[in-house]
Every structure is written in C-alpha cells, then in structure tokens.
Short mmCIF file of C-alpha atoms in Angstrom, two decimals:
data_model
loop_
_atom_site.label_atom_id
_atom_site.label_comp_id
_atom_site.label_asym_id
_atom_site.label_seq_id
_atom_site.Cartn_x
_atom_site.Cartn_y
_atom_site.Cartn_z
CA UNK A 1 37.51 131.49 138.78
CA UNK A 2 38.66 132.10 135.32
CA UNK A 3 38.01 135.82 135.26
CA UNK A 4 38.86 138.64 132.64
CA UNK A 5 42.36 139.57 133.43
CA UNK A 6 43.49 143.07 133.11
CA UNK A 7 45.04 143.95 130.05
CA UNK A 8 49.00 144.52 129.98
CA UNK A 9 49.88 148.02 129.61
CA UNK A 10 50.09 148.85 125.62
CA UNK A 11 53.02 150.77 124.45
CA UNK A 12 53.30 154.78 125.52
CA UNK A 13 51.94 156.10 122.03
CA UNK A 14 49.22 153.97 122.54
CA UNK A 15 48.64 154.74 126.03
CA UNK A 16 48.94 158.48 125.02
CA UNK A 17 46.30 158.17 122.33
CA UNK A 18 44.00 156.71 124.56
CA UNK A 19 44.24 159.33 127.22
CA UNK A 20 43.72 161.64 124.33
CA UNK A 21 40.75 160.23 123.13
CA UNK A 22 39.57 159.71 126.30
CA UNK A 23 39.61 163.59 126.94
CA UNK A 24 37.44 164.32 124.06
CA UNK A 25 35.10 162.20 125.00
CA UNK A 26 31.42 164.34 124.35
CA UNK A 27 30.21 164.92 127.53
CA UNK A 28 32.70 163.62 130.30
CA UNK A 29 34.73 166.27 131.31
CA UNK A 30 32.39 168.66 131.58
CA UNK A 31 30.86 167.30 134.52
CA UNK A 32 32.98 168.13 137.47
CA UNK A 33 31.27 166.80 141.31
CA UNK A 34 32.67 168.55 143.96
CA UNK A 35 32.07 169.09 147.93
CA UNK A 36 30.48 165.46 148.78
CA UNK A 37 29.93 165.17 152.06
CA UNK A 38 27.61 162.76 154.18
CA UNK A 39 26.77 163.15 158.21
CA UNK A 40 28.10 160.88 160.98
CA UNK A 41 25.58 157.79 161.47
CA UNK A 42 24.81 157.91 165.52
CA UNK A 43 25.53 154.59 167.32
CA UNK A 44 22.70 153.30 169.19
CA UNK A 45 23.00 151.13 172.30
CA UNK A 46 23.54 147.27 171.40
CA UNK A 47 24.19 148.31 167.50
CA UNK A 48 27.50 150.23 168.08
CA UNK A 49 29.17 147.40 165.83
CA UNK A 50 26.38 146.84 163.30
CA UNK A 51 24.93 148.52 160.51
CA UNK A 52 22.91 151.86 161.99
CA UNK A 53 19.24 151.29 161.13
CA UNK A 54 18.65 154.94 160.12
CA UNK A 55 19.09 156.02 156.42
CA UNK A 56 22.34 158.36 156.06
CA UNK A 57 22.33 161.19 153.76
CA UNK A 58 25.02 162.67 151.45
CA UNK A 59 25.06 165.96 149.99
CA UNK A 60 27.14 167.29 146.69
CA UNK A 61 27.52 169.76 143.81
CA UNK A 62 27.45 169.26 140.00
CA UNK A 63 28.94 171.54 137.90
CA UNK A 64 28.34 171.44 134.46
CA UNK A 65 30.57 173.17 132.20
CA UNK A 66 29.21 171.83 129.20
CA UNK A 67 27.04 173.45 126.58
CA UNK A 68 24.64 170.29 126.59
CA UNK A 69 22.57 168.89 129.25
CA UNK A 70 22.81 165.93 131.51
CA UNK A 71 20.89 163.91 133.74
CA UNK A 72 21.74 162.51 137.25
CA UNK A 73 19.92 159.09 136.84
CA UNK A 74 20.92 157.07 139.52
CA UNK A 75 23.52 156.50 142.37
CA UNK A 76 25.61 153.37 144.02
CA UNK A 77 28.02 153.37 147.05
CA UNK A 78 30.12 150.93 148.68
CA UNK A 79 28.26 151.94 152.22
CA UNK A 80 24.39 151.09 151.48
CA UNK A 81 22.58 148.71 149.58
CA UNK A 82 19.92 150.73 148.29
CA UNK A 83 20.64 154.63 147.69
CA UNK A 84 18.15 157.09 146.47
CA UNK A 85 17.54 160.56 145.31
CA UNK A 86 15.21 162.42 147.45
CA UNK A 87 14.03 165.73 147.77
CA UNK A 88 13.14 167.56 150.92
CA UNK A 89 10.16 169.55 149.91
CA UNK A 90 8.89 172.19 152.26
CA UNK A 91 5.70 173.72 151.46
CA UNK A 92 4.45 176.14 153.90
CA UNK A 93 5.92 174.68 157.09
CA UNK A 94 5.89 171.02 156.41
CA UNK A 95 8.72 169.22 154.87
CA UNK A 96 7.85 165.91 152.95
CA UNK A 97 10.52 163.45 151.24
CA UNK A 98 10.21 162.72 147.58
CA UNK A 99 11.94 159.54 145.90
CA UNK A 100 12.89 161.59 142.73
CA UNK A 101 12.68 158.51 140.37
CA UNK A 102 13.06 160.67 137.15
CA UNK A 103 16.42 161.82 138.48
CA UNK A 104 17.77 165.55 138.48
CA UNK A 105 18.20 167.37 135.13
CA UNK A 106 21.38 169.22 135.08
CA UNK A 107 21.25 172.49 132.66
CA UNK A 108 23.96 173.03 130.58
CA UNK A 109 26.20 175.47 131.93
CA UNK A 110 24.46 175.19 135.03
CA UNK A 111 25.12 174.02 138.44
CA UNK A 112 23.06 171.94 140.74
CA UNK A 113 23.27 171.75 144.74
CA UNK A 114 22.52 168.57 146.76
CA UNK A 115 22.18 170.42 149.92
CA UNK A 116 20.08 170.30 153.22
CA UNK A 117 16.13 170.92 152.69
CA UNK A 118 16.72 170.28 149.04
CA UNK A 119 18.04 167.19 147.00
CA UNK A 120 20.14 165.05 148.55
CA UNK A 121 21.23 161.24 148.37
CA UNK A 122 19.45 159.15 150.96
CA UNK A 123 21.90 156.12 152.08
CA UNK A 124 19.49 153.42 152.70
CA UNK A 125 20.57 150.00 153.64
CA UNK A 126 23.74 151.28 155.34
CA UNK A 127 26.42 148.45 156.00
CA UNK A 128 28.53 150.24 158.05
CA UNK A 129 28.41 153.20 160.55
CA UNK A 130 29.98 156.28 158.90
CA UNK A 131 31.71 158.15 161.32
CA UNK A 132 33.54 161.32 161.51
CA UNK A 133 36.69 162.02 159.15
CA UNK A 134 36.39 158.69 157.00
CA UNK A 135 35.61 158.98 153.27
CA UNK A 136 33.89 156.52 150.90
CA UNK A 137 32.86 156.73 147.51
CA UNK A 138 29.89 156.89 145.57
CA UNK A 139 29.32 156.65 142.19
CA UNK A 140 26.61 159.27 140.29
CA UNK A 141 25.38 157.69 136.96
CA UNK A 142 24.96 160.05 134.23
CA UNK A 143 22.69 159.84 130.93
CA UNK A 144 25.09 161.58 128.82
CA UNK A 145 28.22 161.54 131.12
CA UNK A 146 28.07 157.87 132.42
CA UNK A 147 29.78 157.38 135.94
CA UNK A 148 31.67 159.51 137.33
CA UNK A 149 32.72 158.72 141.03
CA UNK A 150 33.47 160.91 143.87
CA UNK A 151 34.57 160.72 147.41
CA UNK A 152 32.49 161.69 150.20
CA UNK A 153 33.89 163.51 153.48
CA UNK A 154 31.85 162.11 156.68
CA UNK A 155 31.72 165.57 158.97
CA UNK A 156 29.01 167.87 160.21
CA UNK A 157 28.03 170.62 158.29
CA UNK B 9 25.74 209.44 135.79
CA UNK B 10 24.18 213.20 136.30
CA UNK B 11 24.48 214.36 140.00
CA UNK B 12 20.86 214.47 140.33
CA UNK B 13 20.61 210.46 139.25
CA UNK B 14 23.19 210.04 142.00
CA UNK B 15 21.65 212.23 144.54
CA UNK B 16 18.53 210.03 143.95
CA UNK B 17 19.69 206.74 144.23
CA UNK B 18 21.36 207.86 147.59
CA UNK B 19 18.00 208.90 148.72
CA UNK B 20 16.68 205.59 147.55
CA UNK B 21 19.47 203.64 149.26
CA UNK B 22 18.50 205.75 152.71
CA UNK B 23 14.70 205.03 152.03
CA UNK B 24 15.76 201.02 151.93
CA UNK B 25 17.59 200.92 154.57
CA UNK B 26 15.24 202.69 157.40
CA UNK B 27 12.25 200.45 155.87
CA UNK B 28 14.27 197.26 155.95
CA UNK B 29 17.23 197.56 158.44
CA UNK B 30 17.71 193.82 158.47
CA UNK B 31 17.50 190.97 156.12
CA UNK B 32 13.64 189.58 157.14
CA UNK B 33 13.12 191.74 160.13
CA UNK B 34 9.89 193.16 161.28
CA UNK B 35 8.61 196.13 162.96
CA UNK B 36 9.23 194.78 166.40
CA UNK B 37 12.85 194.22 165.72
CA UNK B 38 12.79 190.22 165.82
CA UNK B 39 14.00 188.42 162.96
CA UNK B 40 11.53 185.72 163.28
CA UNK B 41 7.77 185.71 162.63
CA UNK B 42 6.10 187.25 165.83
CA UNK B 43 2.69 185.61 166.88
CA UNK B 44 0.36 189.00 166.91
CA UNK B 45 -0.92 188.11 170.41
CA UNK B 46 1.35 186.14 172.55
CA UNK B 47 -0.30 184.24 174.74
CA UNK B 48 1.12 181.04 177.10
CA UNK B 49 0.34 177.68 174.98
CA UNK B 50 -1.55 174.75 176.76
CA UNK B 51 0.81 173.02 179.46
CA UNK B 52 2.33 169.51 178.57
CA UNK B 53 4.49 167.05 180.38
CA UNK B 54 5.82 164.57 178.84
CA UNK B 55 9.36 162.60 179.34
CA UNK B 56 12.70 163.22 178.52
CA UNK B 57 15.58 161.08 176.94
CA UNK B 58 16.80 160.22 180.56
CA UNK B 59 13.15 159.39 181.68
CA UNK B 60 12.45 162.35 184.06
CA UNK B 61 8.94 164.15 183.74
CA UNK B 62 9.48 167.58 181.79
CA UNK B 63 6.41 169.76 182.04
CA UNK B 64 6.84 173.09 180.24
CA UNK B 65 5.48 175.53 182.86
CA UNK B 66 8.41 174.45 185.03
CA UNK B 67 10.68 176.09 182.40
CA UNK B 68 9.05 179.77 182.94
CA UNK B 69 12.19 182.16 183.30
CA UNK B 70 13.95 180.48 180.58
CA UNK B 71 13.56 180.84 176.67
CA UNK B 72 12.31 177.48 175.45
CA UNK B 73 13.19 176.83 171.66
CA UNK B 74 10.92 173.64 170.39
CA UNK B 75 11.33 171.48 167.49
CA UNK B 76 9.22 168.85 166.26
CA UNK B 77 11.30 166.36 164.60
CA UNK B 78 12.60 162.29 164.70
CA UNK B 79 15.87 160.67 165.39
CA UNK B 80 15.96 158.63 161.67
CA UNK B 81 15.16 162.00 160.29
CA UNK B 82 17.91 162.41 157.12
CA UNK B 83 17.77 165.99 156.07
CA UNK B 84 15.71 168.31 157.95
CA UNK B 85 16.07 167.44 161.90
CA UNK B 86 19.98 167.21 161.38
CA UNK B 87 20.05 170.49 159.93
CA UNK B 88 17.88 172.23 162.57
CA UNK B 89 19.91 170.69 165.26
CA UNK B 90 23.32 171.49 163.86
CA UNK B 91 21.65 175.25 163.71
CA UNK B 92 20.97 175.15 167.54
CA UNK B 93 24.38 173.40 168.26
CA UNK B 94 25.93 176.90 166.56
CA UNK B 95 23.56 178.81 167.96
CA UNK B 96 24.26 176.95 171.85
CA UNK B 97 27.92 177.42 171.44
CA UNK B 98 27.65 181.22 170.60
CA UNK B 99 25.46 182.27 173.35
CA UNK B 100 28.08 180.80 175.62
CA UNK B 101 26.74 181.42 179.61
CA UNK B 102 23.69 182.82 178.21
CA UNK B 103 23.15 178.87 176.84
CA UNK B 104 21.93 178.31 180.82
CA UNK B 105 19.07 180.49 180.03
CA UNK B 106 17.51 178.99 177.03
CA UNK B 107 16.13 174.87 176.77
CA UNK B 108 16.86 173.61 173.61
CA UNK B 109 13.62 171.29 173.27
CA UNK B 110 13.36 168.43 170.70
CA UNK B 111 9.66 166.59 170.49
CA UNK B 112 9.60 163.19 168.80
CA UNK B 113 6.91 162.93 165.84
CA UNK B 114 8.21 159.19 166.12
CA UNK B 115 7.52 158.14 169.45
CA UNK B 116 7.25 154.20 168.40
CA UNK B 117 11.17 154.46 167.51
CA UNK B 118 12.32 157.31 169.60
CA UNK B 119 12.90 155.83 173.10
CA UNK B 120 14.78 157.74 175.55
CA UNK B 121 17.84 155.79 174.58
CA UNK B 122 17.37 156.75 170.95
CA UNK B 123 16.97 160.28 171.99
CA UNK B 124 19.57 160.45 174.24
CA UNK B 125 22.23 159.20 171.83
CA UNK B 126 20.94 161.12 168.97
CA UNK B 127 21.14 164.39 171.24
CA UNK B 128 24.09 163.97 172.84
CA UNK B 129 25.94 164.56 169.29
CA UNK B 130 24.54 167.73 169.04
CA UNK B 131 24.10 169.72 172.13
CA UNK B 132 24.74 167.60 175.62
CA UNK B 133 22.17 169.77 177.78
CA UNK B 134 19.27 169.85 174.57
CA UNK B 135 16.20 168.07 175.79
CA UNK B 136 14.23 165.48 173.83
CA UNK B 137 11.19 164.54 174.50
CA UNK B 138 8.78 161.41 173.88
CA UNK B 139 5.93 160.07 175.60
CA UNK B 140 2.54 158.04 174.16
CA UNK B 141 0.16 158.82 171.40
CA UNK B 142 -1.91 159.74 174.00
CA UNK B 143 -0.09 162.30 175.54
CA UNK B 144 1.91 163.67 172.69
CA UNK B 145 -1.27 163.83 170.14
CA UNK B 146 -2.91 167.02 172.53
CA UNK B 147 0.99 168.51 172.27
CA UNK B 148 0.80 168.14 168.17
CA UNK B 149 -2.63 169.70 168.13
CA UNK B 150 -1.73 172.47 170.55
CA UNK B 151 1.41 173.70 168.42
CA UNK B 152 -0.25 173.07 165.14
CA UNK B 153 2.17 170.64 164.12
CA UNK B 154 1.57 168.61 161.25
CA UNK B 155 3.09 164.66 161.34
CA UNK B 156 2.72 161.87 159.04
CA UNK B 157 4.26 158.68 158.41
CA UNK B 158 5.34 158.01 154.55
CA UNK B 159 6.98 154.21 153.86
CA UNK B 160 9.86 153.85 151.81
CA UNK B 161 10.01 150.13 151.98
CA UNK B 162 8.78 146.97 153.10
CA UNK B 163 10.22 146.60 156.09
CA UNK B 164 8.65 147.75 159.66
CA UNK B 165 11.43 150.37 159.84
CA UNK B 166 11.46 151.69 156.47
CA UNK B 167 9.53 154.95 157.25
CA UNK B 168 10.10 158.68 157.55
CA UNK B 169 7.89 161.20 159.03
CA UNK B 170 6.69 163.95 156.95
CA UNK B 171 6.49 166.55 159.27
CA UNK B 172 6.47 170.62 160.29
CA UNK B 173 9.57 172.31 160.35
CA UNK B 174 9.35 175.17 162.07
CA UNK B 175 11.08 176.22 165.63
CA UNK B 176 8.49 177.54 167.80
CA UNK B 177 10.15 179.84 170.98
CA UNK B 178 8.42 180.25 174.28
CA UNK B 179 9.69 183.40 176.17
CA UNK B 180 10.85 183.39 179.36
CA UNK B 181 7.41 184.59 180.57
CA UNK B 182 6.08 181.55 179.11
CA UNK B 183 4.33 183.25 175.91
CA UNK B 184 4.36 181.51 172.43
CA UNK B 185 6.10 184.66 170.85
CA UNK B 186 7.97 184.09 168.00
CA UNK B 187 8.65 181.39 164.82
CA UNK B 188 11.34 180.61 162.36
CA UNK B 189 11.08 178.57 159.26
CA UNK B 190 13.37 175.99 158.16
CA UNK B 191 16.86 177.30 157.12
CA UNK B 192 16.88 180.22 159.53
CA UNK B 193 20.28 180.90 160.23
CA UNK B 194 22.25 180.80 163.59
CA UNK B 195 22.66 184.48 163.24
CA UNK B 196 18.98 185.00 162.92
CA UNK B 197 18.16 183.14 165.64
CA UNK B 198 21.06 184.22 168.05
CA UNK B 199 20.07 187.64 167.64
CA UNK B 200 16.63 187.31 168.57
CA UNK B 201 17.55 185.07 171.72
CA UNK B 202 20.06 187.82 172.56
CA UNK B 203 17.20 190.62 172.29
CA UNK B 204 14.74 188.80 174.55
CA UNK B 205 17.61 187.92 177.00
CA UNK B 206 17.82 191.40 177.14
CA UNK B 207 14.18 192.19 178.32
#
C-alpha cells in the first residue's frame, strides 16, 4: 500500500513556530477533559474470552476555561463500534435513558460532568472486556475545539 | 455587623438546626422516605441466582433491601449496587442481619447464571431474583414497579429497560417501612439501617 508517509521532522525553528501556532488555536486549549473512567464489564459464562453482550459505560468531566461555548458532538473509541452519548433522566421514580443526538452544550467558563445518573457515554458493541486496572482511549469530537483524546481508567466507582 | 445582627443570626441558625437536624431527615429520624402506615407487602416466591427458592416471608427477622433492575443496565443499577457494596462493607458483622435483594426487570436475559456472575462483583451474599413473567408481574405490581423495554438497535439483544429506581426497605417485622431515591448515599442508607437494627 502506498500510503502517506510521515513528514520528516522539520528544522527546530519550524517545529517551535508550529507549536506556538497550535497553542494559539482559538478553542482547543480552552477545553480540558478530566477524570475519565469506565466500569469493568462482567464476563458471563461461556463468553469470558469474547466480547460482552452488555454495553459498557464511561464518565468524564469537561471543563471549559474559554469565553466561548462549545458542544460535544460525538465520541469514538477503540474499544467499541458504536459509542453514544446518553442521558439517564429520572422523573419521579422512573429512570429512562435518552440517546442525546443533539450533543451536549458546554457553556463558556463552565463545566459539564458525565456521571452516574446523568449524562454518560454508552459503549455499545464492545470489542472486548474492560478489566479493572486497564485504560483505553476515548476521542471526543467538539464543534469548535475538534477532537480531544482522553484516557479512561477502568475501575469501580 | 451589629451585636443584635449577630445574635439574630445565631438564633436563626439554632432554629434551623433544631428543625433540620440532618440532610433529608424527617420527623421519624430516618433519612429515607417513611411509608405513612407500614404494613407487610404481599408475599412472593421467586428463584435466586443459584436456583434456590426465595420467599419474602422466610426472611422476617432480617431487614430486606429491595431493588428492581437488570444485568445489562449500564448506569443506574451498577450505581445502586456499588452503593450497596459500600453499605454492606460498613455494616461489618451486622450485614448478616440485612438481605440485599436485586429483582430483575429483564427475566428474558437475566438467568440465574447472569445474575450470579453480575452480583458476585458487588457482594458475595447479594441475592438476585428471577422468575417467569407470570411470577414477576404480581411482584412488580405489588411494589408499584414500572418497567418498559426500550430498543436502541436492530439486534434482539439491543434493548435496555426503563425502570423504577427506588430502593425499598422492609423492616425485621416484615413491614414495608421506608424507601430511598436514586443516588441516596451509602451514609444515609447506613444511618437508617443502624437505627432499625437497634429497634
């Protein structure tokens, strides 16, 4: 396959200049994604080596230090084919899960927590089990800031 | 701030403390929501995760915590079970006087084996109950449990179940006594269990 070759490293001045430009990008550095974690999946009889049938879940916190709002549009991850942004809504005593197709608004100088009982990432179509102590990557796609990758720890709450 | 102002503030604080001694506590001293007229619920018999029969009335003398959920539940059920794990741990030896009972709202997928493997992660002695729809429906009805299957994909397995989230507490006398909303902390649950264990 004649793919695209990586560029050879440029002269130090050019690298430094590029780094400077990158750090001045309008919204990228304003957003930080923190405390990403996911619950371990549970191996069922006969499927210990294969992928779990149940979806996984991931939680994280998005902090926006910028003056402009942003929007989390979608997510992707190496561990599953079909991650979705969901929200557990509890009305009275009933919990229902809503697929949040419009994404999540990230207010200027604000923070949004994806946490149990609220917004969460539902990891549908897991390719493998998630075991306590492991980590995996999630890429969040923002309207303004573009993609931001974060490492999620697999752990108990 | 004037002296009278400070005094007034202190009096107000004291009054507030007297009226509300704890977050969410009621006049009964419990953190959970008390049933106004505690009475034994309709008895039921289902199968536990090991295939053994479980009859509610056989557990008189123990406090029974009841929660209705399902194994494939990604968010609400593992949150509640993780809270139970903490409570169970903090109860120490008194844990043997409390039954932690998880009743499925998804009998199609929640076989004994599925419940066994799932609950083992949260508490070795947690009880998982399943049965046929004919056996489960009256239980849901008796406790006012809502459940509705929601699909999120084309495959037969691609569904979740919207369901009631309250934890129900049956006291050692077999009376449906208190209930707890989703996200009740392990501390609040533990507080009430300790009060009831002293009764």
